[in-house]
Coordinates of C-alpha atoms and ligand atoms in Angstrom, one line a residue:
X143 CA 146.7 125.6 49.2
X144 CA 145.4 123.4 46.4
X145 CA 144.6 123.6 42.5
X146 CA 142.4 126.6 42.2
X147 CA 139.1 125.8 40.7
X148 CA 139.8 128.6 37.9
X149 CA 142.6 126.2 36.4
X150 CA 140.7 123.5 37.1
X151 CA 137.8 124.9 34.6
X152 CA 140.0 125.8 32.2
X153 CA 141.4 122.3 32.3
X154 CA 137.7 121.0 32.1
X155 CA 137.3 122.8 29.0
X156 CA 140.4 121.8 26.8
X157 CA 139.5 118.0 27.9
X158 CA 135.8 118.7 26.8
X159 CA 137.1 120.1 23.2
X160 CA 139.1 117.1 22.9
X161 CA 136.9 114.7 24.2
X162 CA 134.1 116.0 21.4
X163 CA 136.5 115.6 19.0
X164 CA 136.5 111.8 19.4
X165 CA 134.0 109.5 18.7
X166 CA 132.1 109.5 21.4
X167 CA 131.1 106.3 23.6
X168 CA 130.2 105.1 26.9
X169 CA 133.3 103.8 27.7
X170 CA 134.7 102.6 31.2
X171 CA 137.6 105.0 32.1
X172 CA 141.0 103.8 31.4
X173 CA 142.2 103.9 34.9
X174 CA 145.9 103.8 34.3
X175 CA 147.4 101.1 36.3
X176 CA 150.3 102.4 39.2
X177 CA 151.7 99.5 41.3
X178 CA 151.9 101.2 45.1
X179 CA 153.6 98.9 48.0
X180 CA 152.3 98.7 51.4
X181 CA 154.9 97.7 54.1
X182 CA 155.1 96.5 57.8
X183 CA 158.2 96.1 59.9
X184 CA 158.0 92.6 60.2
X185 CA 156.8 91.8 56.6
X186 CA 158.6 94.0 54.6
X187 CA 156.7 95.6 51.6
X188 CA 154.4 94.4 49.1
X189 CA 153.2 95.7 45.9
X190 CA 149.7 96.2 45.3
X191 CA 147.5 96.9 41.9
X192 CA 146.3 100.1 42.0
X193 CA 145.3 102.9 39.5
X194 CA 144.4 106.4 39.2
X195 CA 141.8 108.3 37.9
X196 CA 141.3 111.9 36.7
X197 CA 138.9 114.4 38.9
X198 CA 135.6 114.2 37.9
X199 CA 135.3 118.2 36.2
X200 CA 137.8 116.6 33.5
X201 CA 135.3 114.0 32.1
X202 CA 132.8 114.8 29.7
X203 CA 129.2 115.4 30.6
X204 CA 126.6 115.0 27.7
X205 CA 123.3 114.1 27.0
X206 CA 121.9 110.2 25.4
X207 CA 122.2 111.9 21.7
X208 CA 125.7 113.6 22.8
X209 CA 125.0 116.8 23.6
X210 CA 127.1 118.7 25.9
X211 CA 125.7 119.2 29.6
X212 CA 128.2 122.2 30.4
X213 CA 127.8 125.4 28.8
X214 CA 131.0 127.0 27.0
X215 CA 131.8 129.4 30.1
X216 CA 132.2 125.8 32.2
X217 CA 129.1 126.2 33.8
X218 CA 126.1 123.6 33.9
X219 CA 123.4 123.7 31.1
X220 CA 120.1 124.7 33.5
X221 CA 117.7 123.5 30.7
X222 CA 119.1 120.1 31.5
X223 CA 120.1 120.0 34.6
X224 CA 117.5 122.5 36.7
X225 CA 117.9 119.9 39.7
X226 CA 120.0 116.7 40.8
X227 CA 117.1 114.1 39.5
X228 CA 116.9 115.4 36.2
X229 CA 120.4 116.3 35.5
X230 CA 120.9 112.7 36.6
X231 CA 118.2 111.5 33.8
X232 CA 119.2 113.8 31.0
X233 CA 123.3 113.7 31.4
X234 CA 125.9 111.0 31.3
X235 CA 129.7 111.1 32.3
X236 CA 132.2 109.8 29.8
X237 CA 135.1 107.6 31.2
X238 CA 138.3 109.1 30.1
X239 CA 140.3 106.6 27.6
X240 CA 143.1 108.6 26.3
X241 CA 144.9 109.5 29.7
X242 CA 148.1 110.3 27.5
X243 CA 145.7 113.7 26.0
X244 CA 145.1 114.5 29.4
X245 CA 148.8 114.7 30.4
X246 CA 149.2 111.7 32.4
X247 CA 151.1 108.1 31.5
X248 CA 151.9 105.5 34.0
X249 CA 154.7 102.6 33.9
X250 CA 155.1 100.2 36.7
X251 CA 155.0 102.3 39.8
X252 CA 156.0 105.6 38.1
X253 CA 153.4 108.4 37.4
X254 CA 154.4 111.1 34.9
X255 CA 152.3 114.3 34.8
X256 CA 152.5 117.4 32.3
X257 CA 151.0 120.7 32.8
X258 CA 150.9 120.7 29.0
X259 CA 149.9 118.9 26.2
X260 CA 150.6 119.8 22.8
X261 CA 148.0 119.3 19.8
X262 CA 149.3 117.2 17.2
X263 CA 147.6 118.9 14.5
X264 CA 148.6 122.6 15.3
X265 CA 151.7 122.4 17.6
X266 CA 150.3 124.1 19.9
X267 CA 150.3 123.5 23.7
X268 CA 147.2 123.6 25.8
X269 CA 146.5 123.6 29.4
X270 CA 146.1 120.0 30.7
X271 CA 147.0 120.8 34.7
X272 CA 146.0 117.0 35.3
X273 CA 144.7 115.9 38.9
X274 CA 144.7 112.3 40.0
X275 CA 143.1 110.2 42.9
X276 CA 144.6 106.9 43.9
X277 CA 142.2 104.1 43.4
X278 CA 141.8 100.7 45.3
X279 CA 142.8 97.3 43.5
X280 CA 139.0 96.9 42.8
X281 CA 139.0 100.2 40.8
X282 CA 135.8 101.3 42.0
X283 CA 137.0 103.2 45.4
X284 CA 139.7 105.3 46.4
X285 CA 142.4 103.8 48.4
X286 CA 142.2 105.0 52.1
X287 CA 145.2 105.8 53.7
X288 CA 145.6 105.4 57.3
X289 CA 149.1 107.0 58.5
X290 CA 148.5 108.3 61.7
X291 CA 151.5 106.5 63.6
X292 CA 153.0 105.7 60.4
X293 CA 155.1 107.0 57.1
X294 CA 154.5 107.7 53.7
X295 CA 157.6 107.5 51.2
X296 CA 157.7 108.5 47.1
X297 CA 160.5 109.2 44.9
X298 CA 160.0 112.6 42.7
X299 CA 161.8 114.3 40.0
X300 CA 161.2 118.1 39.6
X301 CA 164.0 118.9 37.7
X302 CA 161.8 119.9 34.8
X303 CA 159.4 122.1 37.3
X304 CA 160.3 126.2 36.8
X305 CA 159.0 128.8 39.3
X306 CA 155.4 129.0 39.3
X307 CA 154.9 125.5 38.9
X308 CA 153.5 123.1 41.5
X309 CA 153.9 119.1 41.5
X310 CA 151.9 118.4 44.3
X311 CA 151.2 115.0 46.2
X312 CA 148.7 115.1 49.2
X313 CA 145.8 113.8 51.0
X314 CA 142.1 114.7 51.0
X315 CA 139.7 113.2 53.2
X316 CA 137.0 112.6 50.3
X317 CA 134.1 109.8 50.7
X318 CA 136.0 106.3 49.8
X319 CA 133.2 105.8 47.0
X320 CA 133.4 109.5 45.9
X321 CA 129.7 109.8 47.0
X322 CA 128.2 107.3 44.9
X323 CA 124.7 107.1 44.8
X324 CA 121.6 106.7 42.8
X325 CA 122.1 109.9 41.4
X326 CA 126.0 109.4 41.1
X327 CA 126.6 105.5 40.5
X328 CA 130.0 105.7 38.7
X329 CA 131.2 107.3 42.2
X330 CA 135.3 106.8 42.7
X331 CA 135.7 105.3 39.4
X332 CA 134.8 108.8 37.5
X333 CA 136.9 110.3 40.0
X334 CA 134.2 112.1 41.7
X335 CA 134.0 113.6 45.2
X336 CA 136.8 116.3 45.2
X337 CA 137.1 118.0 48.5
X338 CA 139.8 120.1 50.2
X339 CA 140.7 122.6 52.9
X340 CA 140.2 125.7 50.5
X341 CA 136.4 124.6 50.6
X342 CA 136.1 124.7 46.7
X343 CA 132.2 125.3 45.4
X344 CA 132.2 123.5 42.2
X345 CA 129.2 122.5 39.7
X346 CA 129.2 119.0 41.2
X347 CA 129.7 118.5 44.9
X348 CA 130.3 114.4 45.8
X349 CA 129.1 113.9 42.3
X350 CA 125.4 114.8 42.2
X351 CA 124.6 118.7 40.8
X352 CA 125.8 121.5 43.1
X353 CA 121.9 123.2 43.2
X354 CA 122.5 124.8 46.6
X355 CA 125.9 126.4 45.8
X356 CA 127.3 125.0 49.0
X357 CA 131.0 124.2 49.3
X358 CA 132.8 121.5 50.2
X359 CA 135.5 121.4 53.0
X360 CA 137.6 118.6 53.8
X361 CA 140.7 118.1 55.8
X362 CA 143.7 118.0 53.6
X363 CA 147.5 117.1 54.5
X364 CA 149.8 118.8 51.7
X365 CA 152.9 116.1 51.6
X366 CA 154.7 117.6 48.7
X367 CA 154.0 121.1 47.2
X368 CA 157.1 122.0 45.2
X369 CA 159.1 122.8 42.0
X370 CA 162.7 122.7 41.2
X371 CA 163.0 125.6 43.5
X372 CA 161.2 125.5 46.4
X373 CA 159.6 122.5 48.6
X374 CA 157.2 122.7 51.5
X375 CA 154.5 120.4 53.3
X376 CA 151.6 121.6 55.0
X377 CA 148.6 119.9 57.3
X378 CA 145.2 121.9 57.0
X379 CA 143.1 120.5 59.3
X380 CA 139.3 121.6 59.4
X381 CA 136.4 121.7 61.7
X382 CA 132.8 120.5 61.0
X383 CA 132.3 124.3 59.2
X384 CA 135.9 125.9 57.8
X385 CA 139.4 124.8 57.5
X386 CA 142.7 126.3 58.0
X387 CA 143.1 127.5 54.5
X388 CA 146.6 129.0 55.5
X389 CA 148.2 125.7 57.4
X390 CA 151.3 125.7 59.2
X391 CA 153.6 125.2 56.0
X392 CA 156.8 123.9 56.3
X393 CA 159.8 125.1 54.2
X394 CA 163.6 124.4 54.8
X395 CA 164.1 128.0 53.2
X396 CA 161.7 130.0 55.6
X397 CA 163.3 128.0 57.9
X398 CA 166.6 129.7 57.3
X399 CA 168.4 127.0 55.0
X400 CA 168.3 128.8 51.6
X401 CA 171.2 126.9 50.2
X402 CA 169.4 123.6 51.5
X403 CA 166.6 122.6 48.2
X404 CA 167.6 123.4 44.6
X405 CA 169.6 122.4 41.9
X406 CA 173.3 121.9 43.1
X407 CA 172.0 122.2 47.3
X408 CA 171.5 119.2 49.9
X409 CA 168.9 118.0 48.1
X410 CA 169.9 118.3 44.3
X411 CA 166.6 119.0 42.3
X412 CA 168.4 118.5 39.2
X413 CA 168.4 114.7 40.0
X414 CA 164.9 112.3 41.4
X415 CA 165.2 112.2 45.4
X416 CA 163.0 110.5 48.1
X417 CA 160.8 112.1 50.4
X418 CA 159.9 110.5 53.8
X419 CA 157.0 111.9 55.8
X420 CA 156.6 110.3 59.4
X421 CA 153.2 110.9 61.2
X422 CA 154.6 110.8 64.9
X423 CA 151.8 109.8 67.6
X424 CA 152.2 110.7 71.4
X425 CA 152.2 106.8 72.0
X426 CA 153.7 105.9 69.0
X427 CA 150.4 103.8 67.7
X428 CA 147.8 104.8 64.8
X429 CA 145.4 105.4 67.5
X430 CA 147.6 108.0 69.6
X431 CA 147.3 111.4 69.3
X432 CA 149.6 113.4 66.6
X433 CA 152.5 115.3 67.9
X434 CA 154.9 116.0 64.9
X435 CA 155.5 115.3 61.3
X436 CA 158.9 114.5 60.6
X437 CA 160.5 114.9 57.4
X438 CA 163.6 113.0 55.7
X439 CA 165.3 113.0 52.1
X440 CA 167.2 110.4 50.5
X441 CA 169.5 110.5 47.0
X442 CA 171.7 108.3 45.8
X443 CA 170.3 105.7 48.4
X444 CA 171.7 108.0 51.5
X445 CA 169.6 109.6 54.0
X446 CA 170.7 113.3 53.6
X447 CA 171.0 115.8 56.9
X448 CA 168.2 117.6 57.7
X449 CA 168.0 121.3 57.1
X450 CA 167.7 122.5 60.8
X451 CA 170.2 120.8 62.5
X452 CA 167.5 119.4 65.3
X453 CA 165.8 117.6 62.3
X454 CA 163.0 118.8 59.9
X455 CA 160.6 118.4 62.5
X456 CA 156.7 119.7 62.4
X457 CA 155.5 120.0 66.1
X458 CA 151.9 120.9 67.1
X459 CA 154.1 123.9 68.8
X460 CA 155.9 125.0 66.1
X461 CA 152.3 124.5 63.5
X462 CA 151.0 127.0 66.3
X463 CA 153.9 129.2 65.9
X464 CA 154.1 129.4 62.1
X465 CA 150.4 129.9 62.0
X466 CA 148.1 132.0 64.2
X467 CA 145.1 130.0 63.1
X468 CA 145.9 126.4 63.1
X469 CA 144.8 125.8 67.0
X470 CA 141.3 127.0 66.4
X471 CA 141.1 123.9 63.7
X472 CA 143.0 121.7 65.8
X473 CA 146.4 121.8 64.7
X474 CA 148.3 118.8 64.3
X475 CA 146.2 116.5 66.8
X476 CA 143.2 117.4 64.7
X477 CA 144.8 116.4 61.5
X478 CA 145.8 113.3 63.2
X479 CA 142.3 112.1 63.4
X480 CA 141.8 112.8 59.8
X481 CA 144.9 111.0 59.2
X482 CA 143.5 108.1 61.4
X483 CA 140.2 107.7 59.2
X484 CA 142.1 107.5 56.5
X485 CA 142.4 110.1 53.1
X486 CA 142.8 110.0 49.9
X487 CA 146.0 110.3 47.8
X488 CA 146.3 113.1 45.3
X489 CA 148.2 113.8 42.5
X490 CA 148.4 117.1 40.6
X491 CA 150.3 119.5 38.6
X492 CA 149.1 123.5 38.5
X493 CA 150.1 127.0 38.3
X494 CA 148.9 130.0 39.6
X495 CA 147.7 132.7 37.3
X496 CA 146.9 135.4 40.0
X497 CA 149.1 134.6 42.7
X498 CA 151.9 133.1 40.3
X499 CA 153.1 130.7 43.1
X500 CA 154.8 133.3 45.3
X501 CA 153.6 131.5 48.4
X502 CA 155.5 128.6 47.8
X503 CA 158.9 130.1 46.1
X504 CA 159.0 133.7 46.3
X505 CA 159.9 136.3 49.0
X506 CA 160.5 134.4 52.4
X507 CA 159.7 130.8 50.7
X508 CA 162.0 130.6 48.0
X509 CA 164.6 131.9 45.6
X510 CA 162.0 133.0 42.7
X511 CA 161.2 136.5 41.7
X512 CA 157.5 137.7 42.2
X513 CA 156.7 137.4 38.4
X514 CA 158.8 134.6 36.8
X515 CA 155.8 132.5 37.9
X516 CA 153.4 133.6 35.3
X517 CA 152.1 130.8 33.3
X518 CA 152.4 133.1 30.2
X519 CA 155.9 132.6 30.8
X520 CA 155.9 128.9 32.0
X521 CA 153.9 127.9 28.2
X522 CA 156.4 129.9 26.6
X523 CA 159.5 129.1 28.1
X524 CA 159.1 125.5 29.7
X525 CA 156.1 124.0 27.6
X526 CA 157.1 120.3 28.7
X527 CA 157.4 120.8 32.2
X528 CA 156.6 117.8 33.8
X529 CA 156.8 115.9 37.1
X530 CA 157.7 112.4 37.9
X531 CA 156.4 110.3 41.0
X532 CA 157.7 106.7 41.7
X533 CA 157.9 103.9 44.4
X534 CA 154.9 105.1 46.4
X535 CA 154.8 103.2 49.9
X536 CA 153.6 103.4 53.3
X537 CA 153.6 101.8 56.4
X538 CA 154.9 101.6 60.0
X539 CA 157.7 103.6 60.9
X540 CA 161.2 102.9 59.6
X541 CA 159.8 100.3 57.2
X542 CA 159.4 102.0 54.0
X543 CA 163.0 103.0 53.1
X544 CA 166.5 102.0 53.7
X545 CA 168.7 105.0 55.3
X546 CA 172.0 103.6 53.7
X547 CA 173.4 102.9 56.8
X548 CA 170.6 101.2 59.0
X549 CA 170.2 97.4 58.2
X550 CA 166.4 97.6 59.7
X551 CA 165.2 96.6 56.1
X552 CA 166.7 93.3 56.1
X553 CA 163.0 91.5 56.6
X554 CA 161.6 93.4 53.8
X555 CA 164.6 92.7 51.2
X556 CA 162.8 90.2 49.0
X557 CA 159.3 91.6 48.1
X558 CA 160.8 95.2 47.9
X559 CA 164.4 94.8 45.5
X560 CA 162.8 92.7 43.4
X561 CA 159.6 94.4 42.3
X562 CA 161.3 97.6 42.3
X563 CA 164.2 96.4 40.1
X564 CA 161.4 95.3 37.8
X565 CA 159.8 98.3 37.4
X566 CA 162.5 100.8 37.2
X567 CA 163.8 99.2 33.9
X568 CA 160.7 100.8 32.4
X569 CA 161.3 104.7 33.8
X570 CA 164.1 106.3 32.2
X571 CA 164.0 108.9 34.3
X572 CA 164.4 107.0 37.4
X573 CA 166.2 104.4 36.4
X574 CA 168.6 103.4 39.5
X575 CA 166.8 105.7 41.6
X576 CA 164.3 102.9 43.0
X577 CA 166.9 100.4 43.3
X578 CA 169.3 102.1 45.7
X579 CA 166.7 103.7 47.8
X580 CA 164.3 100.6 48.4
X581 CA 164.4 99.2 51.9
X582 CA 167.1 96.2 52.4
X583 CA 168.9 96.8 49.0
X584 CA 172.1 96.4 50.0
X585 CA 173.8 98.1 47.5
X586 CA 175.9 100.8 49.7
X587 CA 179.2 100.0 51.3
X588 CA 177.6 101.9 54.4
X589 CA 175.1 99.3 54.6
X590 CA 177.6 96.4 54.7
X591 CA 179.8 97.6 57.1
X592 CA 177.5 98.0 59.8
X593 CA 175.9 94.2 59.2
X594 CA 179.4 93.0 59.2
X595 CA 181.7 94.8 61.5
X596 CA 182.0 93.4 65.1
X597 CA 180.5 95.4 67.6
X598 CA 178.3 97.2 65.3
X599 CA 178.3 101.0 65.4
X600 CA 175.4 103.2 63.7
X601 CA 176.7 106.0 61.4
X602 CA 175.1 109.5 61.3
X603 CA 171.7 109.6 60.7
X604 CA 171.2 106.0 60.5
X605 CA 168.7 104.0 62.7
X606 CA 169.5 103.4 66.3
X607 CA 166.6 101.9 68.4
X608 CA 162.6 101.3 67.7
X609 CA 160.1 98.9 68.4
X610 CA 161.2 96.0 65.9
X611 CA 164.4 97.4 65.0
X612 CA 167.0 94.5 65.1
X613 CA 170.1 96.6 64.3
X614 CA 173.1 98.7 65.7
X615 CA 172.2 100.2 68.6
X616 CA 175.2 102.1 69.5
X617 CA 175.9 105.1 67.2
X618 CA 179.5 106.0 65.7
X619 CA 181.7 108.9 67.4
X620 CA 180.7 111.5 68.0
X621 CA 177.2 110.8 67.3
X622 CA 174.3 109.9 70.0
X623 CA 170.7 107.9 69.5
X624 CA 168.1 110.1 69.7
X625 CA 164.7 109.0 70.0
X626 CA 162.1 110.6 67.6
X627 CA 159.3 108.3 68.7
X628 CA 158.7 104.5 70.0
X629 CA 159.5 103.5 66.4
X630 CA 162.3 105.6 65.4
X631 CA 165.5 106.5 67.2
X632 CA 168.5 108.4 65.2
X633 CA 172.2 108.6 65.1
X634 CA 172.3 112.7 65.6
Ligands
NAG79 C1 121.5 123.9 27.0 O1 120.8 122.5 26.3 C2 120.0 122.8 25.3 C3 119.3 121.1 25.1 O2 120.9 120.2 24.4 C4 120.6 123.2 24.2 O3 119.4 123.7 23.4 C5 120.9 124.9 24.8 O4 121.2 125.7 23.9 C6 121.9 124.6 25.7 N1 122.1 125.4 26.4 C7 123.7 126.2 26.7 C8 123.5 128.1 27.4 O5 124.5 125.6 26.4
NAG80 C1 145.9 109.4 22.8 O1 146.1 111.2 22.5 C2 147.4 111.3 21.8 C3 147.7 113.0 22.2 O2 146.5 113.5 22.1 C4 147.7 110.5 20.6 O3 148.9 111.2 19.9 C5 147.0 109.5 20.8 O4 147.3 108.5 19.4 C6 146.1 109.0 21.5 N1 145.7 107.7 21.4 C7 145.0 106.9 21.4 C8 144.7 105.1 21.6 O5 143.5 107.0 20.7
NAG81 C1 129.6 112.7 50.1 O1 128.5 111.3 49.7 C2 129.1 110.5 50.8 C3 128.4 109.0 50.6 O2 126.9 108.9 50.3 C4 128.5 110.8 52.5 O3 128.3 110.0 53.3 C5 128.7 112.5 52.6 O4 128.1 113.1 53.7 C6 128.8 113.1 51.3 N1 129.2 114.7 51.6 C7 128.6 115.7 51.2 C8 129.5 117.0 51.6 O5 127.8 115.7 50.6
NAG82 C1 162.8 137.5 37.5 O1 163.4 136.5 36.8 C2 163.6 136.5 35.3 C3 164.0 135.1 35.2 O2 165.6 134.8 36.1 C4 164.1 137.6 34.6 O3 164.0 137.5 33.3 C5 163.6 138.8 35.1 O4 164.0 139.8 34.7 C6 163.2 138.8 36.6 N1 162.4 140.1 36.9 C7 162.6 140.5 37.7 C8 161.5 142.0 38.1 O5 163.5 140.9 38.9
NAG83 C1 125.3 124.0 38.7 C2 125.4 124.9 40.1 O1 124.2 125.0 40.2 N1 126.4 125.4 40.3 C3 126.3 126.1 41.1 C4 127.1 125.7 42.6 O2 127.3 126.9 43.4 C5 127.7 128.5 43.1 C6 127.9 129.1 43.8 O3 126.6 129.1 44.4 C7 127.0 128.8 41.8 O4 127.1 130.0 41.3 C8 126.6 127.5 41.1 O5 125.9 128.1 39.6

């Protein structure tokens, strides 16, 4: 699932009103800076100066004399935009200069996103529901993440998201340039080119006017769709004409472990936690076939036990069992091909006025009742609901986190701990978190034990083998070393 177009339209209208109330100018988009980290087993983690851009539909489209090119109902003015070329001549996209008014702020490697923003004059809250994309260090194009055979790790604070909210971090196979062309010269730097596995029909397609009414389908990998009560990850592969819209979602609650995730759970959502997602291939290489996706959680620097005793591992077989249409769209191998080509990292916070997000957190999926996710209740009871993402890293399997017992991160100690120490000071919400979870930071008793003991043994959940791994290979009694892939084996 992905944010529905209706909520985006409402948000676009809200933003447009704000934009028209400012002194309009053809200003460049502000692109809030968001540091991210690329990691390798050998070289450790290196920070990069990336930034985010808000989706195209949240920008203001106007004529040279500052009349709106969109209508009061969210459509495009047909007089100004009878066809793509005329529209491109008549209308301009304005850069977003004040991201705070769109519910977005960043600091160092931390991104905060609000569902609602407060109007300073009236005091009323209005829907913001921002959706953002990660830009590469040039700021012109999207950063393309190639995660087949790799892993992605980030820390998230979902404590302020009630039932019905969705703090989302996902990948979509959008065009790297956002469809930049003669008619769309801004492209990715103005957030154009959105597509996902729900195949949305939008006013703009790849940044040019959608005159045909065609939709735009793209492979989508939902890494996190969650609030404080429920969590899900879902591959949505596509064929050339359609996508696996339902997807084979993996949710610890529907897997039978109802106390695993939530306030006071094994993953205690009253505090930030770290989410690791590993895309394992048949031969352990980025060109191999995607055969499983492993989920791990860390909190307070410690790798937590999985929700299911055999590990939170979504295999192709499990995917096909959870979702009868997965195989027809390529299932995990198809998803892996998109992950190998490269996908755009997307952040969103949204809610759902029609289904109240029941598919995520109600019935078999979580403890919320069928009606409490109604946005009308959320805006009354939790108007400041927000999500905080931080410390986003990706790279070789095992290189982006320290499992609290594995000394595998020794080579990455320098770049990681210094940068995260510096940035963690700027964030009140995640203060000590990035430091304790960063690879190679030796703050836990467990890690010093494993590296100094003679005839070292690895602790429960720790790494015990894998290409490039140099730590203890014997597991403490009664655990045994279980191979996950060529790059990672774990004491289970
Ligand atoms: C479309 O734009 C024209 C020219 O600015 C304006 O006169 C007209 O009222 C607009 N139509 C709508 C439906 O907004
Ligand atoms: C940005 O918007 C926020 C809230 O809408 C406002 O408080 C702030 O003054 C604005 N910043 C600038 C630089 O205009
Ligand atoms: C989007 O734009 C890119 C770059 O021009 C192009 O390769 C791609 O086919 C376009 N996709 C659609 C659906 O228009
Ligand atoms: C759903 O949960 C809310 C909040 O706990 C509660 O106020 C409401 O009565 C519940 N509704 C039903 C139908 O159980
Ligand atoms: C601006 C524009 O032409 N939008 C169209 C996109 O496609 C839908 C579905 O056919 C139309 O309703 C819109 O008018």
